[in-house]
mmCIF file of C-alpha atoms and ligand atoms in Angstrom:
data_model
loop_
_atom_site.group_PDB
_atom_site.id
_atom_site.type_symbol
_atom_site.label_atom_id
_atom_site.label_comp_id
_atom_site.label_asym_id
_atom_site.label_seq_id
_atom_site.Cartn_x
_atom_site.Cartn_y
_atom_site.Cartn_z
ATOM 1 C CA MET A 1 32.862 155.735 -6.876
ATOM 2 C CA LEU A 2 34.278 155.067 -10.357
ATOM 3 C CA ILE A 3 31.920 154.286 -13.234
ATOM 4 C CA LEU A 4 32.950 152.930 -16.633
ATOM 5 C CA VAL A 5 30.819 154.516 -19.359
ATOM 6 C CA THR A 6 31.081 152.713 -22.693
ATOM 7 C CA GLY A 7 29.929 154.892 -25.592
ATOM 8 C CA GLY A 8 30.515 157.870 -23.285
ATOM 9 C CA THR A 9 31.347 160.351 -26.044
ATOM 10 C CA GLY A 10 28.043 159.569 -27.805
ATOM 11 C CA TYR A 11 24.802 161.483 -27.478
ATOM 12 C CA ILE A 12 23.196 159.935 -24.389
ATOM 13 C CA GLY A 13 26.516 158.811 -22.885
ATOM 14 C CA SER A 14 28.021 162.315 -22.871
ATOM 15 C CA HIS A 15 25.011 163.796 -21.041
ATOM 16 C CA THR A 16 25.112 160.961 -18.533
ATOM 17 C CA CYS A 17 28.832 161.609 -17.929
ATOM 18 C CA VAL A 18 27.942 165.218 -17.094
ATOM 19 C CA GLU A 19 25.339 164.057 -14.576
ATOM 20 C CA LEU A 20 27.753 161.524 -13.051
ATOM 21 C CA LEU A 21 30.624 164.020 -12.706
ATOM 22 C CA ASN A 22 28.294 166.698 -11.296
ATOM 23 C CA SER A 23 27.066 164.175 -8.726
ATOM 24 C CA GLY A 24 30.596 163.367 -7.533
ATOM 25 C CA TYR A 25 31.285 160.136 -9.425
ATOM 26 C CA ASP A 26 34.580 159.540 -11.188
ATOM 27 C CA VAL A 27 34.215 158.491 -14.813
ATOM 28 C CA VAL A 28 36.218 156.414 -17.283
ATOM 29 C CA ILE A 29 34.968 156.574 -20.869
ATOM 30 C CA LEU A 30 35.576 153.838 -23.412
ATOM 31 C CA ASP A 31 34.566 154.713 -26.990
ATOM 32 C CA ASN A 32 35.836 153.715 -30.435
ATOM 33 C CA LEU A 33 34.610 157.054 -31.872
ATOM 34 C CA VAL A 34 32.701 155.299 -34.660
ATOM 35 C CA ASN A 35 29.821 157.753 -34.113
ATOM 36 C CA SER A 36 31.282 160.515 -31.935
ATOM 37 C CA GLU A 37 34.259 162.813 -31.558
ATOM 38 C CA ARG A 38 37.092 162.983 -29.061
ATOM 39 C CA SER A 39 36.422 166.713 -28.533
ATOM 40 C CA VAL A 40 33.288 165.709 -26.568
ATOM 41 C CA VAL A 41 35.624 164.825 -23.674
ATOM 42 C CA ASP A 42 36.790 168.468 -23.610
ATOM 43 C CA ARG A 43 33.183 169.664 -23.700
ATOM 44 C CA ILE A 44 32.282 167.450 -20.755
ATOM 45 C CA ALA A 45 35.272 168.861 -18.857
ATOM 46 C CA GLN A 46 34.248 172.424 -19.791
ATOM 47 C CA ILE A 47 30.710 171.889 -18.461
ATOM 48 C CA THR A 48 31.584 170.066 -15.251
ATOM 49 C CA GLY A 49 35.058 171.374 -14.408
ATOM 50 C CA ARG A 50 36.144 167.740 -14.099
ATOM 51 C CA ARG A 51 37.847 165.674 -16.804
ATOM 52 C CA PRO A 52 36.829 162.044 -17.329
ATOM 53 C CA LEU A 53 39.527 159.538 -18.293
ATOM 54 C CA PHE A 54 39.195 158.520 -21.934
ATOM 55 C CA TYR A 55 40.157 155.283 -23.684
ATOM 56 C CA HIS A 56 39.922 155.130 -27.471
ATOM 57 C CA ALA A 57 39.064 151.432 -27.601
ATOM 58 C CA ASP A 58 36.535 148.991 -28.966
ATOM 59 C CA ALA A 59 34.158 147.336 -26.526
ATOM 60 C CA THR A 60 34.249 144.128 -28.589
ATOM 61 C CA ASP A 61 38.026 143.879 -28.005
ATOM 62 C CA ALA A 62 38.311 141.680 -24.914
ATOM 63 C CA SER A 63 41.979 142.401 -24.242
ATOM 64 C CA ALA A 64 41.547 146.180 -24.554
ATOM 65 C CA VAL A 65 38.571 146.067 -22.181
ATOM 66 C CA ASP A 66 40.534 143.875 -19.777
ATOM 67 C CA VAL A 67 43.317 146.485 -19.614
ATOM 68 C CA ILE A 68 40.782 149.109 -18.460
ATOM 69 C CA PHE A 69 39.210 146.861 -15.813
ATOM 70 C CA SER A 70 42.617 145.820 -14.480
ATOM 71 C CA ALA A 71 43.860 149.429 -14.308
ATOM 72 C CA HIS A 72 40.926 151.024 -12.456
ATOM 73 C CA PRO A 73 38.778 150.175 -9.404
ATOM 74 C CA ILE A 74 35.533 150.232 -11.408
ATOM 75 C CA GLU A 75 32.371 149.876 -9.320
ATOM 76 C CA GLY A 76 29.713 150.093 -11.995
ATOM 77 C CA VAL A 77 29.280 150.059 -15.762
ATOM 78 C CA ILE A 78 26.852 151.926 -17.977
ATOM 79 C CA HIS A 79 26.942 150.275 -21.377
ATOM 80 C CA PHE A 80 25.847 152.713 -24.100
ATOM 81 C CA ALA A 81 28.278 151.554 -26.802
ATOM 82 C CA GLY A 82 26.311 150.250 -29.739
ATOM 83 C CA LEU A 83 25.193 150.931 -33.281
ATOM 84 C CA LYS A 84 21.680 152.368 -33.476
ATOM 85 C CA ALA A 85 20.543 153.148 -37.026
ATOM 86 C CA VAL A 86 17.525 150.962 -37.808
ATOM 87 C CA GLY A 87 17.835 151.257 -41.629
ATOM 88 C CA GLU A 88 21.570 150.572 -41.601
ATOM 89 C CA SER A 89 20.963 147.486 -39.444
ATOM 90 C CA VAL A 90 18.848 146.008 -42.251
ATOM 91 C CA GLU A 91 21.678 146.704 -44.725
ATOM 92 C CA LYS A 92 24.439 145.383 -42.456
ATOM 93 C CA PRO A 93 22.836 142.839 -40.107
ATOM 94 C CA LEU A 94 26.036 141.025 -39.172
ATOM 95 C CA THR A 95 27.821 144.280 -38.332
ATOM 96 C CA TYR A 96 24.973 145.102 -35.940
ATOM 97 C CA TYR A 97 24.732 141.655 -34.351
ATOM 98 C CA ARG A 98 28.505 141.463 -33.946
ATOM 99 C CA ASN A 99 28.968 144.931 -32.487
ATOM 100 C CA ASN A 100 25.944 145.094 -30.203
ATOM 101 C CA LEU A 101 25.944 141.513 -28.906
ATOM 102 C CA LEU A 102 29.701 141.036 -28.610
ATOM 103 C CA SER A 103 30.343 144.375 -26.892
ATOM 104 C CA THR A 104 27.668 143.545 -24.301
ATOM 105 C CA MET A 105 29.077 140.068 -23.684
ATOM 106 C CA VAL A 106 32.687 141.261 -23.437
ATOM 107 C CA VAL A 107 31.880 144.046 -20.960
ATOM 108 C CA LEU A 108 29.675 141.706 -18.913
ATOM 109 C CA GLU A 109 32.384 139.019 -18.810
ATOM 110 C CA LYS A 110 34.864 141.571 -17.469
ATOM 111 C CA CYS A 111 32.366 142.707 -14.832
ATOM 112 C CA ILE A 112 32.045 139.119 -13.656
ATOM 113 C CA LYS A 113 35.835 138.557 -13.774
ATOM 114 C CA TYR A 114 36.610 141.718 -11.798
ATOM 115 C CA GLY A 115 33.644 141.542 -9.383
ATOM 116 C CA VAL A 116 31.884 144.653 -10.728
ATOM 117 C CA ARG A 117 28.294 144.231 -9.595
ATOM 118 C CA ARG A 118 26.387 147.104 -11.200
ATOM 119 C CA PHE A 119 25.568 146.967 -14.887
ATOM 120 C CA VAL A 120 23.207 149.423 -16.591
ATOM 121 C CA PHE A 121 22.188 148.629 -20.175
ATOM 122 C CA SER A 122 20.772 150.905 -22.905
ATOM 123 C CA SER A 123 17.709 149.131 -24.200
ATOM 124 C CA SER A 124 14.935 150.620 -26.290
ATOM 125 C CA ALA A 125 11.174 150.954 -26.510
ATOM 126 C CA THR A 126 11.588 149.272 -29.870
ATOM 127 C CA VAL A 127 11.450 145.914 -28.037
ATOM 128 C CA TYR A 128 7.701 146.480 -27.423
ATOM 129 C CA GLY A 129 6.954 146.593 -31.168
ATOM 130 C CA GLU A 130 3.239 146.482 -31.957
ATOM 131 C CA ASN A 131 1.987 146.160 -28.355
ATOM 132 C CA GLU A 132 -0.903 148.359 -27.140
ATOM 133 C CA VAL A 133 0.132 151.724 -25.669
ATOM 134 C CA PRO A 134 1.103 152.635 -23.034
ATOM 135 C CA PHE A 135 3.946 150.139 -22.930
ATOM 136 C CA VAL A 136 4.424 148.406 -19.579
ATOM 137 C CA GLU A 137 7.590 146.566 -18.545
ATOM 138 C CA THR A 138 5.685 143.291 -18.027
ATOM 139 C CA MET A 139 4.510 143.057 -21.656
ATOM 140 C CA GLU A 140 5.724 140.248 -23.880
ATOM 141 C CA LEU A 141 8.440 141.552 -26.192
ATOM 142 C CA ARG A 142 7.750 141.869 -29.893
ATOM 143 C CA PRO A 143 10.849 143.612 -31.227
ATOM 144 C CA ARG A 144 10.293 145.317 -34.547
ATOM 145 C CA ALA A 145 11.465 143.237 -37.476
ATOM 146 C CA ASN A 146 14.930 144.743 -37.876
ATOM 147 C CA PRO A 147 18.337 143.572 -36.662
ATOM 148 C CA TYR A 148 18.802 146.642 -34.430
ATOM 149 C CA GLY A 149 15.643 145.893 -32.430
ATOM 150 C CA GLU A 150 16.572 142.218 -32.262
ATOM 151 C CA THR A 151 19.985 143.059 -30.774
ATOM 152 C CA LYS A 152 18.305 144.964 -27.929
ATOM 153 C CA ALA A 153 15.940 142.082 -27.125
ATOM 154 C CA MET A 154 18.830 139.570 -27.361
ATOM 155 C CA CYS A 155 21.085 141.642 -25.089
ATOM 156 C CA GLU A 156 18.272 141.853 -22.526
ATOM 157 C CA LYS A 157 18.070 138.039 -22.603
ATOM 158 C CA ILE A 158 21.851 137.559 -22.370
ATOM 159 C CA LEU A 159 22.073 139.924 -19.396
ATOM 160 C CA SER A 160 19.087 138.305 -17.655
ATOM 161 C CA ASP A 161 20.483 134.778 -18.056
ATOM 162 C CA ALA A 162 23.929 135.824 -16.811
ATOM 163 C CA ALA A 163 22.439 137.681 -13.834
ATOM 164 C CA ALA A 164 20.422 134.582 -12.884
ATOM 165 C CA ARG A 165 23.719 132.690 -12.638
ATOM 166 C CA HIS A 166 25.373 135.570 -10.711
ATOM 167 C CA PRO A 167 22.772 136.636 -8.149
ATOM 168 C CA GLU A 168 25.156 139.135 -6.562
ATOM 169 C CA MET A 169 24.865 141.284 -9.706
ATOM 170 C CA SER A 170 22.470 144.235 -10.135
ATOM 171 C CA VAL A 171 21.435 144.682 -13.754
ATOM 172 C CA ALA A 172 19.212 147.489 -15.037
ATOM 173 C CA LEU A 173 17.644 147.172 -18.482
ATOM 174 C CA LEU A 174 16.589 150.726 -19.310
ATOM 175 C CA ARG A 175 14.121 151.014 -22.178
ATOM 176 C CA TYR A 176 14.508 154.501 -23.602
ATOM 177 C CA PHE A 177 11.681 156.138 -25.469
ATOM 178 C CA ASN A 178 12.652 159.007 -27.826
ATOM 179 C CA PRO A 179 15.587 161.021 -26.465
ATOM 180 C CA VAL A 180 15.818 164.601 -27.770
ATOM 181 C CA GLY A 181 17.192 167.930 -26.505
ATOM 182 C CA ALA A 182 20.686 168.789 -25.364
ATOM 183 C CA HIS A 183 22.582 170.097 -22.354
ATOM 184 C CA GLU A 184 21.447 173.648 -21.636
ATOM 185 C CA SER A 185 24.958 174.978 -22.345
ATOM 186 C CA GLY A 186 24.552 173.934 -25.990
ATOM 187 C CA LEU A 187 28.061 172.425 -25.802
ATOM 188 C CA ILE A 188 26.985 168.799 -26.237
ATOM 189 C CA GLY A 189 24.023 167.324 -28.088
ATOM 190 C CA GLU A 190 23.082 164.964 -30.885
ATOM 191 C CA LYS A 191 25.213 165.367 -33.985
ATOM 192 C CA PRO A 192 24.238 162.752 -36.564
ATOM 193 C CA ARG A 193 26.618 161.988 -39.412
ATOM 194 C CA GLY A 194 24.989 162.598 -42.803
ATOM 195 C CA VAL A 195 21.254 163.163 -43.252
ATOM 196 C CA PRO A 196 19.448 162.523 -39.943
ATOM 197 C CA ASN A 197 17.073 159.572 -39.623
ATOM 198 C CA ASN A 198 15.329 160.892 -36.536
ATOM 199 C CA LEU A 199 12.721 163.611 -36.341
ATOM 200 C CA MET A 200 14.269 166.222 -34.011
ATOM 201 C CA PRO A 201 17.715 166.434 -35.699
ATOM 202 C CA TYR A 202 15.924 166.646 -39.039
ATOM 203 C CA ILE A 203 13.761 169.521 -37.774
ATOM 204 C CA THR A 204 16.769 171.453 -36.427
ATOM 205 C CA GLN A 205 18.595 171.078 -39.754
ATOM 206 C CA VAL A 206 15.521 172.317 -41.643
ATOM 207 C CA ALA A 207 15.272 175.250 -39.219
ATOM 208 C CA GLN A 208 18.864 176.153 -40.001
ATOM 209 C CA GLY A 209 18.362 175.879 -43.762
ATOM 210 C CA ILE A 210 20.711 172.883 -44.135
ATOM 211 C CA LEU A 211 17.782 170.787 -45.388
ATOM 212 C CA PRO A 212 14.955 172.346 -47.443
ATOM 213 C CA GLU A 213 11.898 170.745 -45.841
ATOM 214 C CA LEU A 214 10.748 168.034 -43.479
ATOM 215 C CA ARG A 215 8.921 165.019 -44.851
ATOM 216 C CA VAL A 216 6.186 163.921 -42.469
ATOM 217 C CA PHE A 217 5.980 160.144 -42.795
ATOM 218 C CA GLY A 218 2.234 159.491 -42.921
ATOM 219 C CA ALA A 219 -0.835 161.467 -41.848
ATOM 220 C CA ASP A 220 -3.223 158.513 -42.038
ATOM 221 C CA TYR A 221 -2.397 156.799 -38.747
ATOM 222 C CA PRO A 222 -5.230 156.112 -36.269
ATOM 223 C CA THR A 223 -4.134 159.111 -34.109
ATOM 224 C CA PRO A 224 -5.975 162.433 -33.514
ATOM 225 C CA ASP A 225 -4.111 164.334 -36.272
ATOM 226 C CA GLY A 226 -3.098 161.242 -38.277
ATOM 227 C CA THR A 227 0.666 161.575 -37.650
ATOM 228 C CA GLY A 228 2.811 159.262 -35.543
ATOM 229 C CA ILE A 229 2.890 159.704 -31.772
ATOM 230 C CA ARG A 230 6.054 159.265 -29.686
ATOM 231 C CA ASP A 231 7.146 159.778 -26.083
ATOM 232 C CA TYR A 232 9.943 162.364 -26.438
ATOM 233 C CA ILE A 233 12.175 162.627 -23.372
ATOM 234 C CA HIS A 234 14.789 165.302 -22.655
ATOM 235 C CA VAL A 235 18.252 163.736 -22.721
ATOM 236 C CA MET A 236 19.126 165.327 -19.346
ATOM 237 C CA ASP A 237 16.109 163.614 -17.773
ATOM 238 C CA LEU A 238 17.239 160.375 -19.386
ATOM 239 C CA ALA A 239 20.730 160.937 -17.956
ATOM 240 C CA SER A 240 19.380 161.399 -14.429
ATOM 241 C CA GLY A 241 17.400 158.158 -14.849
ATOM 242 C CA HIS A 242 20.723 156.325 -15.170
ATOM 243 C CA LEU A 243 21.962 157.717 -11.873
ATOM 244 C CA ALA A 244 18.725 156.730 -10.182
ATOM 245 C CA ALA A 245 19.092 153.179 -11.533
ATOM 246 C CA LEU A 246 22.753 152.947 -10.468
ATOM 247 C CA GLU A 247 21.974 154.143 -6.958
ATOM 248 C CA LYS A 248 18.648 152.498 -6.182
ATOM 249 C CA MET A 249 18.695 149.029 -7.712
ATOM 250 C CA GLY A 250 19.397 146.010 -5.555
ATOM 251 C CA PRO A 251 20.648 142.620 -6.765
ATOM 252 C CA GLY A 252 18.760 141.018 -9.654
ATOM 253 C CA VAL A 253 17.453 142.216 -13.015
ATOM 254 C CA HIS A 254 15.348 145.364 -13.121
ATOM 255 C CA ILE A 255 13.558 146.622 -16.211
ATOM 256 C CA PHE A 256 12.511 150.274 -16.388
ATOM 257 C CA ASN A 257 10.864 152.404 -19.032
ATOM 258 C CA LEU A 258 12.524 155.807 -19.254
ATOM 259 C CA GLY A 259 10.006 158.128 -20.870
ATOM 260 C CA THR A 260 7.641 160.902 -19.837
ATOM 261 C CA GLY A 261 4.415 158.940 -20.164
ATOM 262 C CA ARG A 262 3.076 161.539 -22.609
ATOM 263 C CA GLY A 263 2.725 161.202 -26.367
ATOM 264 C CA THR A 264 3.329 163.985 -28.901
ATOM 265 C CA SER A 265 2.468 163.802 -32.608
ATOM 266 C CA VAL A 266 4.807 164.842 -35.417
ATOM 267 C CA LEU A 267 2.628 167.877 -36.192
ATOM 268 C CA GLU A 268 2.478 168.893 -32.506
ATOM 269 C CA LEU A 269 6.261 168.736 -32.288
ATOM 270 C CA ILE A 270 6.665 170.889 -35.414
ATOM 271 C CA THR A 271 4.195 173.499 -34.089
ATOM 272 C CA THR A 272 5.835 173.640 -30.666
ATOM 273 C CA PHE A 273 9.299 173.974 -32.214
ATOM 274 C CA GLU A 274 8.107 176.859 -34.412
ATOM 275 C CA GLN A 275 6.431 178.682 -31.506
ATOM 276 C CA VAL A 276 9.225 178.261 -28.958
ATOM 277 C CA ASN A 277 12.067 179.119 -31.339
ATOM 278 C CA LYS A 278 10.261 181.575 -33.625
ATOM 279 C CA VAL A 279 11.365 179.786 -36.805
ATOM 280 C CA GLN A 280 9.447 178.207 -39.663
ATOM 281 C CA ILE A 281 9.644 174.494 -40.460
ATOM 282 C CA PRO A 282 8.457 173.899 -44.019
ATOM 283 C CA TYR A 283 7.048 170.381 -44.273
ATOM 284 C CA ARG A 284 5.293 168.059 -46.694
ATOM 285 C CA ILE A 285 3.213 165.010 -45.883
ATOM 286 C CA VAL A 286 4.482 161.881 -47.660
ATOM 287 C CA GLY A 287 3.798 158.147 -47.313
ATOM 288 C CA ARG A 288 4.434 156.119 -44.156
ATOM 289 C CA ARG A 289 7.989 155.011 -43.396
ATOM 290 C CA PRO A 290 8.154 151.181 -43.442
ATOM 291 C CA GLY A 291 8.443 149.670 -39.969
ATOM 292 C CA ASP A 292 7.005 152.668 -38.060
ATOM 293 C CA VAL A 293 4.311 152.115 -35.425
ATOM 294 C CA ALA A 294 1.423 154.575 -35.048
ATOM 295 C CA ALA A 295 1.972 155.312 -31.370
ATOM 296 C CA CYS A 296 4.596 154.628 -28.731
ATOM 297 C CA TRP A 297 4.582 155.948 -25.186
ATOM 298 C CA ALA A 298 5.613 154.681 -21.778
ATOM 299 C CA ASP A 299 3.884 153.656 -18.632
ATOM 300 C CA VAL A 300 6.311 155.345 -16.233
ATOM 301 C CA GLY A 301 4.806 154.137 -12.954
ATOM 302 C CA LYS A 302 7.494 151.577 -12.174
ATOM 303 C CA ALA A 303 10.413 154.025 -12.517
ATOM 304 C CA GLN A 304 8.523 156.535 -10.333
ATOM 305 C CA ARG A 305 7.704 153.985 -7.643
ATOM 306 C CA GLU A 306 10.967 152.057 -7.506
ATOM 307 C CA LEU A 307 13.580 154.628 -8.539
ATOM 308 C CA GLY A 308 11.838 157.763 -7.306
ATOM 309 C CA TRP A 309 12.657 159.193 -10.743
ATOM 310 C CA ARG A 310 10.484 161.090 -13.179
ATOM 311 C CA ALA A 311 11.126 163.261 -16.214
ATOM 312 C CA THR A 312 10.654 166.948 -15.397
ATOM 313 C CA ARG A 313 11.318 168.744 -18.690
ATOM 314 C CA GLY A 314 8.565 169.368 -21.235
ATOM 315 C CA ILE A 315 8.399 169.502 -25.030
ATOM 316 C CA GLU A 316 9.112 173.269 -25.061
ATOM 317 C CA GLU A 317 12.418 172.782 -23.244
ATOM 318 C CA MET A 318 13.329 169.898 -25.550
ATOM 319 C CA CYS A 319 12.706 172.077 -28.645
ATOM 320 C CA ARG A 320 14.566 175.064 -27.195
ATOM 321 C CA ASP A 321 17.643 173.061 -26.137
ATOM 322 C CA SER A 322 17.825 171.079 -29.412
ATOM 323 C CA TRP A 323 17.756 174.338 -31.374
ATOM 324 C CA ARG A 324 20.384 176.005 -29.185
ATOM 325 C CA PHE A 325 22.766 173.074 -29.743
ATOM 326 C CA GLN A 326 22.152 173.100 -33.500
ATOM 327 C CA GLN A 327 22.866 176.817 -33.711
ATOM 328 C CA LEU A 328 26.068 176.554 -31.682
ATOM 329 C CA SER A 329 27.373 173.413 -33.401
ATOM 330 C CA GLY A 330 26.089 173.508 -36.968
HETATM 331 P P1 NAD B 1 25.493 157.363 -30.171
HETATM 332 O O1 NAD B 1 25.812 156.706 -31.478
HETATM 333 O O2 NAD B 1 25.527 158.844 -30.095
HETATM 334 O O3 NAD B 1 26.445 156.777 -29.019
HETATM 335 C C1 NAD B 1 26.947 155.480 -29.043
HETATM 336 C C2 NAD B 1 28.459 155.565 -28.828
HETATM 337 O O4 NAD B 1 28.995 154.237 -28.811
HETATM 338 C C3 NAD B 1 29.179 156.324 -29.928
HETATM 339 O O5 NAD B 1 30.006 157.313 -29.343
HETATM 340 C C4 NAD B 1 29.997 155.261 -30.665
HETATM 341 O O6 NAD B 1 31.205 155.797 -31.169
HETATM 342 C C5 NAD B 1 30.191 154.230 -29.571
HETATM 343 N N1 NAD B 1 30.386 152.845 -30.004
HETATM 344 C C6 NAD B 1 29.627 152.108 -30.851
HETATM 345 N N2 NAD B 1 30.118 150.859 -30.943
HETATM 346 C C7 NAD B 1 31.207 150.807 -30.121
HETATM 347 C C8 NAD B 1 32.134 149.800 -29.779
HETATM 348 N N3 NAD B 1 32.061 148.566 -30.302
HETATM 349 N N4 NAD B 1 33.119 150.091 -28.894
HETATM 350 C C9 NAD B 1 33.224 151.326 -28.358
HETATM 351 N N5 NAD B 1 32.370 152.335 -28.658
HETATM 352 C C10 NAD B 1 31.376 152.062 -29.526
HETATM 353 O O7 NAD B 1 24.055 156.798 -29.717
HETATM 354 P P2 NAD B 1 23.119 157.240 -28.505
HETATM 355 O O8 NAD B 1 21.902 157.841 -29.078
HETATM 356 O O9 NAD B 1 23.892 157.964 -27.492
HETATM 357 O O10 NAD B 1 22.710 155.809 -27.965
HETATM 358 C C11 NAD B 1 23.377 155.185 -26.880
HETATM 359 C C12 NAD B 1 22.759 153.819 -26.653
HETATM 360 O O11 NAD B 1 21.359 153.969 -26.417
HETATM 361 C C13 NAD B 1 22.889 152.865 -27.842
HETATM 362 O O12 NAD B 1 23.118 151.560 -27.362
HETATM 363 C C14 NAD B 1 21.533 152.959 -28.499
HETATM 364 O O13 NAD B 1 21.195 151.805 -29.207
HETATM 365 C C15 NAD B 1 20.617 153.151 -27.290
HETATM 366 N N6 NAD B 1 19.344 153.809 -27.611
HETATM 367 C C16 NAD B 1 19.338 155.004 -28.261
HETATM 368 C C17 NAD B 1 18.118 155.603 -28.594
HETATM 369 C C18 NAD B 1 18.065 156.903 -29.334
HETATM 370 O O14 NAD B 1 17.018 157.218 -29.923
HETATM 371 N N7 NAD B 1 19.116 157.702 -29.353
HETATM 372 C C19 NAD B 1 16.910 154.974 -28.250
HETATM 373 C C20 NAD B 1 16.957 153.771 -27.564
HETATM 374 C C21 NAD B 1 18.180 153.180 -27.246
HETATM 375 N N1 UFG B 2 9.394 161.170 -38.724
HETATM 376 C C1 UFG B 2 8.986 161.965 -39.786
HETATM 377 N N2 UFG B 2 9.934 162.498 -40.614
HETATM 378 C C2 UFG B 2 11.273 162.277 -40.415
HETATM 379 C C3 UFG B 2 11.680 161.471 -39.326
HETATM 380 C C4 UFG B 2 10.711 160.929 -38.514
HETATM 381 O O1 UFG B 2 7.797 162.190 -39.986
HETATM 382 O O2 UFG B 2 12.083 162.781 -41.225
HETATM 383 C C5 UFG B 2 8.369 160.634 -37.807
HETATM 384 C C6 UFG B 2 8.348 159.112 -37.727
HETATM 385 O O3 UFG B 2 7.525 158.571 -38.727
HETATM 386 C C7 UFG B 2 7.817 158.894 -36.297
HETATM 387 C C8 UFG B 2 8.379 160.083 -35.526
HETATM 388 O O4 UFG B 2 8.692 161.067 -36.512
HETATM 389 O O5 UFG B 2 6.419 158.976 -36.294
HETATM 390 C C9 UFG B 2 9.638 159.753 -34.730
HETATM 391 O O6 UFG B 2 10.595 159.155 -35.603
HETATM 392 P P1 UFG B 2 12.126 158.942 -35.155
HETATM 393 O O7 UFG B 2 12.837 158.361 -36.330
HETATM 394 O O8 UFG B 2 12.653 160.186 -34.560
HETATM 395 O O9 UFG B 2 12.020 157.883 -33.963
HETATM 396 P P2 UFG B 2 11.424 156.394 -33.918
HETATM 397 O O10 UFG B 2 10.374 156.369 -32.886
HETATM 398 O O11 UFG B 2 11.084 155.888 -35.259
HETATM 399 O O12 UFG B 2 12.701 155.554 -33.458
HETATM 400 C C10 UFG B 2 13.493 155.946 -32.336
HETATM 401 C C11 UFG B 2 14.936 155.480 -32.535
HETATM 402 C C12 UFG B 2 15.021 153.988 -32.464
HETATM 403 C C13 UFG B 2 14.422 153.518 -31.180
HETATM 404 C C14 UFG B 2 13.020 154.024 -31.019
HETATM 405 C C15 UFG B 2 12.506 153.690 -29.647
HETATM 406 O O13 UFG B 2 15.415 155.897 -33.811
HETATM 407 O O14 UFG B 2 16.380 153.597 -32.496
HETATM 408 O O15 UFG B 2 12.972 155.446 -31.147
HETATM 409 O O16 UFG B 2 11.143 153.824 -29.593
HETATM 410 F F1 UFG B 2 14.417 152.174 -31.175
#
C-alpha cells in the first residue's frame, strides 16, 4: 500500500515515514524543503533500510501535485505540509493562510480526482483555545487568536464539508498536543531554524551551551507550581497514531486527540531533563508569553477506544531522546 506523505522530511513527517516503512507501506514524500533538509530522506533510508521516493515540490502547486498522483497508485495521504510558527503567522498572515489552506485544498482535490479515499490531516490542540482541560474532541472550537490556529480550524472545516459531499472518503483530523523527542537512533529529530520557539528544542540548546539560559514564561499561572502545563507526547508515539488512524478509520470524518492525557509543567520538564541527562539547565522566570494558555492536556479516551492506540513513552524517554538527537546533530 502506497502512502503519499506531504511534509515528509519535516519533524513529525519523517518519524511517521519511518513507522510506515517499518510496517511495510511504500512511501512517496512531497516536500518543498522550506523547513527541512533533503538529507532527511537518506536518514530515513538508513534507519529503515528502505528508501522513500522523494519529490521536491510545493503542495500548493496543483500541476506538480497532479504529476505525483498520476504517476503513482496512491492509496492514502498524510498531509503534514504546513507552516507552524505561531509568532510568524501573526507577522505574515497571508503567507500562512495561503500555504496552509491552499495546500490542503489542492491535495484534497487530487484525492477526489484520483479516487484516493484515505486522508489524514495534522491538526493541533491549539483549536481548543481557552476550553477547560482536559480537552475532548466534542468541545466547541475556540482557536487561539492567531492566523496559524485559525488555519487549522479552517482546514478541519474544509475537510469536513468536502467529506460530507464525498461519503466514500475517510478523513482523520488528528489534534496533536506537544510533540517532543526523536527517533531512538538520534538520526532524525526536530531541528528548528534560528532560535527555537518551543520549549524542548530551547532546553536542548541551553544544555549544549548554544543558548545561555532558558526563560520560563510565567510562574503565576493557576497551576501547582505556577508554570504552564502541557501534554508532551513522544514523536514516535505520535507517528504510530497516524498508522492506527490510517488502518482503523472507516468512511466519514473522525477527530482524534493524540496526546498522553498527562500534563507536565515547565519546571517539571526542566527537572526531569536535568536528572535523566545529568546536565544543568540554567533558567530565569520572566513574564508570560502573550497568547499562552495556563494548561493544555488531552482526553485520550476516544483514540484508545476507537483506534486501539495509546502513547507508551514517558517524559524521561522524551528528554533522553531529544538530548541524544541534539548531541548528534548540533
Ligand atoms: P515541520 O516544519 O518540521 O514539517 C513541515 C514540513 O512541511 C516541512 O518539511 C516543510 O518544508 C514542509 N512544507 C511546508 N509547506 C509546504 C508546502 N506548501 N509544500 C510542501 N512542503 C511544505 O513541522 P512539524 O512539526 O513536523 O509539523 C507537521 C504538521 O503538524 C504541520 O502541519 C504542523 O502545523 C502540525 N502540528 C505541529 C505541531 C508541533 O508542535 N510540531 C503541533 C500541532 C500540529
Ligand atoms: N515556554 C517557556 N520558555 C520557552 C518556550 C516555552 O517557558 O522558551 C513554555 C510556554 O510558556 C508553555 C510551554 O513552555 O507553557 C510549552 O511551550 P511551547 O512553545 O513548546 O508549546 P505551546 O504549547 O505554546 O505550542 C505548541 C506548538 C503550537 C501548537 C500547540 C498545540 O508550538 O504550534 O503546541 O497545543 F499549536
